Short mmCIF file of C-alpha atoms in Angstrom, two decimals:
data_model
loop_
_atom_site.label_atom_id
_atom_site.label_comp_id
_atom_site.label_asym_id
_atom_site.label_seq_id
_atom_site.Cartn_x
_atom_site.Cartn_y
_atom_site.Cartn_z
CA GLY A 800 -141.40 59.81 159.18
CA ALA A 801 -143.79 59.74 162.16
CA SER A 802 -142.66 59.25 165.63
CA GLY A 803 -142.45 55.62 166.87
CA THR A 804 -142.19 54.00 163.44
CA GLY A 805 -138.79 52.37 164.09
CA LYS A 806 -136.36 54.71 162.30
CA SER A 807 -133.83 54.73 165.16
CA ARG A 808 -134.24 50.99 166.00
CA SER A 809 -133.78 50.01 162.47
CA SER A 810 -130.47 51.91 162.24
CA LEU A 811 -129.25 50.72 165.48
CA ARG A 812 -129.96 47.10 164.49
CA LEU A 813 -128.06 47.35 161.28
CA ALA A 814 -125.11 48.82 163.16
CA GLU A 815 -125.32 46.23 165.94
CA GLN A 816 -125.40 43.44 163.21
CA LEU A 817 -122.33 44.81 161.64
CA GLN A 818 -120.44 45.23 165.08
CA GLU A 819 -120.98 41.39 165.35
CA VAL A 820 -119.60 40.69 161.94
CA TYR A 821 -116.46 42.76 162.58
CA GLU A 822 -116.11 41.58 166.18
CA GLY A 823 -112.59 40.87 167.09
CA GLN A 824 -111.24 42.95 164.08
CA VAL A 825 -111.79 46.23 165.79
CA ASP A 826 -111.00 47.86 169.14
CA GLY A 827 -114.26 49.42 170.50
CA SER A 828 -117.66 49.95 168.81
CA ILE A 829 -118.03 50.77 165.23
CA PHE A 830 -121.20 52.78 165.83
CA GLN A 831 -122.25 55.71 167.97
CA LEU A 832 -125.89 56.87 168.63
CA VAL A 833 -125.96 60.67 168.85
CA PRO A 834 -129.19 61.83 170.38
CA ILE A 835 -129.73 65.48 169.10
CA GLY A 836 -130.99 67.96 171.54
CA PRO A 837 -133.38 70.75 170.85
CA ASP A 838 -130.85 73.35 172.22
CA TRP A 839 -127.95 72.49 169.82
CA THR A 840 -126.96 75.70 168.34
CA SER A 841 -123.25 74.95 167.55
CA PRO A 842 -121.07 71.97 166.66
CA LYS A 843 -119.50 71.83 170.12
CA ARG A 844 -121.67 68.83 171.17
CA LEU A 845 -120.55 66.87 168.15
CA ILE A 846 -116.80 67.66 167.80
CA GLY A 847 -116.05 69.16 171.17
CA PHE A 848 -114.00 72.24 171.85
CA ARG A 849 -110.72 73.28 173.34
CA THR A 850 -110.80 74.97 176.87
CA PRO A 851 -108.15 76.55 178.92
CA PHE A 852 -110.01 75.49 182.16
CA GLY A 853 -109.12 71.78 182.22
CA GLN A 854 -107.42 69.85 185.08
CA SER A 855 -103.88 70.62 185.54
CA ARG A 856 -101.54 68.27 183.82
CA LYS A 857 -98.07 68.09 182.28
CA THR A 858 -97.58 68.09 178.55
CA PRO A 859 -95.26 65.61 176.95
CA ASP A 860 -92.48 68.13 177.10
CA GLY A 861 -92.82 68.71 180.75
CA LYS A 862 -94.71 72.06 180.87
CA ASP A 863 -97.63 72.51 183.13
CA THR A 864 -100.88 73.40 181.57
CA ASN A 865 -104.64 73.48 182.09
CA GLU A 866 -105.46 73.28 178.50
CA SER A 867 -107.91 70.59 177.74
CA TYR A 868 -110.48 69.47 175.17
CA GLU A 869 -114.13 68.27 175.55
CA ILE A 870 -113.78 65.03 173.75
CA THR A 871 -117.09 63.88 172.48
CA ASP A 872 -118.34 60.32 171.62
CA THR A 873 -118.65 61.55 168.03
CA LEU A 874 -115.09 62.50 167.99
CA ARG A 875 -114.04 59.18 169.44
CA ILE A 876 -115.80 57.21 166.73
CA ILE A 877 -114.28 59.32 164.06
CA LEU A 878 -110.78 58.72 165.51
CA ARG A 879 -111.54 55.01 165.65
CA ALA A 880 -112.50 55.06 161.86
CA CYS A 881 -109.26 56.85 161.09
CA ASN A 882 -107.20 54.17 162.79
CA PRO A 883 -104.96 52.41 160.14
CA THR A 884 -106.34 49.01 161.33
CA SER A 885 -109.77 49.92 160.70
CA THR A 886 -109.82 51.78 157.47
CA SER A 887 -111.67 48.97 155.64
CA ILE A 888 -114.38 48.53 158.26
CA PRO A 889 -117.48 50.61 158.15
CA HIS A 890 -118.20 53.01 161.05
CA PHE A 891 -121.53 54.52 161.71
CA LEU A 892 -122.62 57.79 163.32
CA ILE A 893 -126.39 57.63 163.93
CA PHE A 894 -127.90 60.98 164.54
CA ASP A 895 -131.25 60.55 166.19
CA GLU A 896 -133.92 63.11 165.88
CA MET A 897 -131.63 65.35 163.64
CA ASN A 898 -134.29 68.09 163.27
CA LEU A 899 -135.03 68.63 166.88
CA SER A 900 -132.67 71.54 166.35
CA HIS A 901 -131.66 73.43 163.19
CA VAL A 902 -129.45 71.03 161.38
CA GLU A 903 -127.53 73.90 159.70
CA ARG A 904 -126.18 75.19 163.08
CA TYR A 905 -124.79 72.17 164.76
CA PHE A 906 -124.02 70.08 161.56
CA ALA A 907 -122.23 72.87 159.56
CA PRO A 908 -118.69 71.51 159.70
CA PHE A 909 -119.86 67.96 158.50
CA LEU A 910 -121.91 69.51 155.64
CA SER A 911 -119.04 71.72 154.57
CA LEU A 912 -116.45 69.00 154.77
CA MET A 913 -118.65 66.38 152.95
CA GLU A 914 -118.79 68.91 150.01
CA ALA A 915 -115.22 70.13 150.35
CA SER A 916 -113.57 66.84 150.40
CA THR A 917 -114.74 66.08 146.99
CA ILE A 918 -113.51 69.44 145.53
CA VAL A 919 -110.55 70.53 147.50
CA GLU A 920 -107.21 69.24 146.43
CA ASP A 921 -105.38 70.57 149.46
CA SER A 922 -106.63 68.12 152.22
CA ASP A 923 -105.32 70.49 154.89
CA ASN A 924 -108.19 72.77 154.04
CA ALA A 925 -110.78 69.86 154.76
CA ALA A 926 -109.72 69.39 158.41
CA LEU A 927 -112.39 68.74 160.97
CA ILE A 928 -110.11 69.72 164.03
CA ASP A 929 -107.26 72.23 163.88
CA PRO A 930 -103.81 70.90 164.52
CA ARG A 931 -103.24 72.55 168.06
CA SER A 932 -106.60 70.95 169.18
CA LEU A 933 -105.61 67.68 167.74
CA ARG A 934 -102.47 67.71 169.79
CA VAL A 935 -104.38 68.43 172.94
CA ILE A 936 -106.73 65.78 172.01
CA SER A 937 -103.84 63.29 171.54
CA GLU A 938 -102.31 64.12 174.81
CA LEU A 939 -105.52 63.65 176.78
CA LEU A 940 -106.36 60.37 175.04
CA ASP A 941 -102.89 59.11 175.75
CA LEU A 942 -103.24 59.85 179.43
CA GLU A 943 -106.68 58.26 179.51
CA ASP A 944 -105.67 54.97 177.74
CA SER A 945 -102.65 54.98 175.33
CA ASP A 946 -103.65 51.63 174.03
CA SER A 947 -107.16 52.67 172.84
CA SER A 948 -107.79 53.01 169.16
CA GLU A 949 -108.65 56.61 169.47
CA ALA A 950 -105.33 57.46 171.16
CA LYS A 951 -103.29 55.59 168.62
CA SER A 952 -105.12 57.28 165.86
CA ALA A 953 -104.79 60.76 167.29
CA LYS A 954 -100.99 60.15 167.95
CA ILE A 955 -100.42 58.94 164.41
CA LEU A 956 -102.09 62.08 162.97
CA VAL A 957 -100.04 64.38 165.29
CA ASN A 958 -96.72 62.60 164.54
CA ASN A 959 -97.40 62.68 160.79
CA GLU A 960 -98.64 66.26 160.93
CA GLN A 961 -101.74 65.20 159.32
CA PRO A 962 -105.11 66.91 159.83
CA LEU A 963 -108.19 65.06 161.15
CA ARG A 964 -110.61 64.59 158.30
CA LEU A 965 -113.84 62.71 157.70
CA PRO A 966 -112.81 59.25 156.85
CA PRO A 967 -114.29 57.46 153.79
CA ASN A 968 -115.34 54.48 155.85
CA LEU A 969 -117.46 56.57 158.32
CA PHE A 970 -121.18 56.63 157.33
CA TYR A 971 -123.85 58.86 158.68
CA VAL A 972 -127.49 57.91 159.36
CA GLY A 973 -129.97 60.34 160.49
CA THR A 974 -133.52 60.01 161.77
CA VAL A 975 -136.01 62.72 161.14
CA ASN A 976 -139.37 63.23 162.70
CA ILE A 977 -142.03 65.18 160.91
CA ASP A 978 -144.38 66.78 163.42
CA GLU A 979 -144.93 70.16 165.12
CA THR A 980 -142.10 69.80 167.53
CA THR A 981 -139.32 69.70 164.79
CA TYR A 982 -137.62 72.03 162.39
CA MET A 983 -137.89 71.25 158.64
CA PHE A 984 -134.57 71.17 156.54
CA SER A 985 -133.92 74.23 154.55
CA PRO A 986 -134.16 73.88 150.92
CA LYS A 987 -130.40 73.96 150.53
#
């Protein structure tokens, strides 16, 4: 729709109201507003990335490492939605101004996994984050706040050797402006 018609505000109000409904039943927010930038050309801004140039730290087995992961707010809400205590509670990713950049570039992993999760029997092939990266994420979240919902979720996934998948209680809402500053969606 046209800019300024309340698309983002409506989505946020819905999420805020549901946050109030589930207050006390969840650790942290059940929604995340993700403002899409015009320079997004890869999924790194959504799901982060592993890097060898982090701060020096010790791994759980006592080794020194600089391996790190840029943990995004999007990744945090996915982990909160995966927490065993939250699987019956809806969580929302609100993508604001989705078509300021080419959706097919930054949103590709989500598009693929949403389709694959319905047809792939081997759920390991429908993972959002590879196991090695998930291990690093778990270690970092544990150092940050071991009692957080995200840290607990990551630790459970790593300990059970489970991949991080898109949980069924995570909903996506995207706003799209139609004007000369945006990209139209491809026919696919």
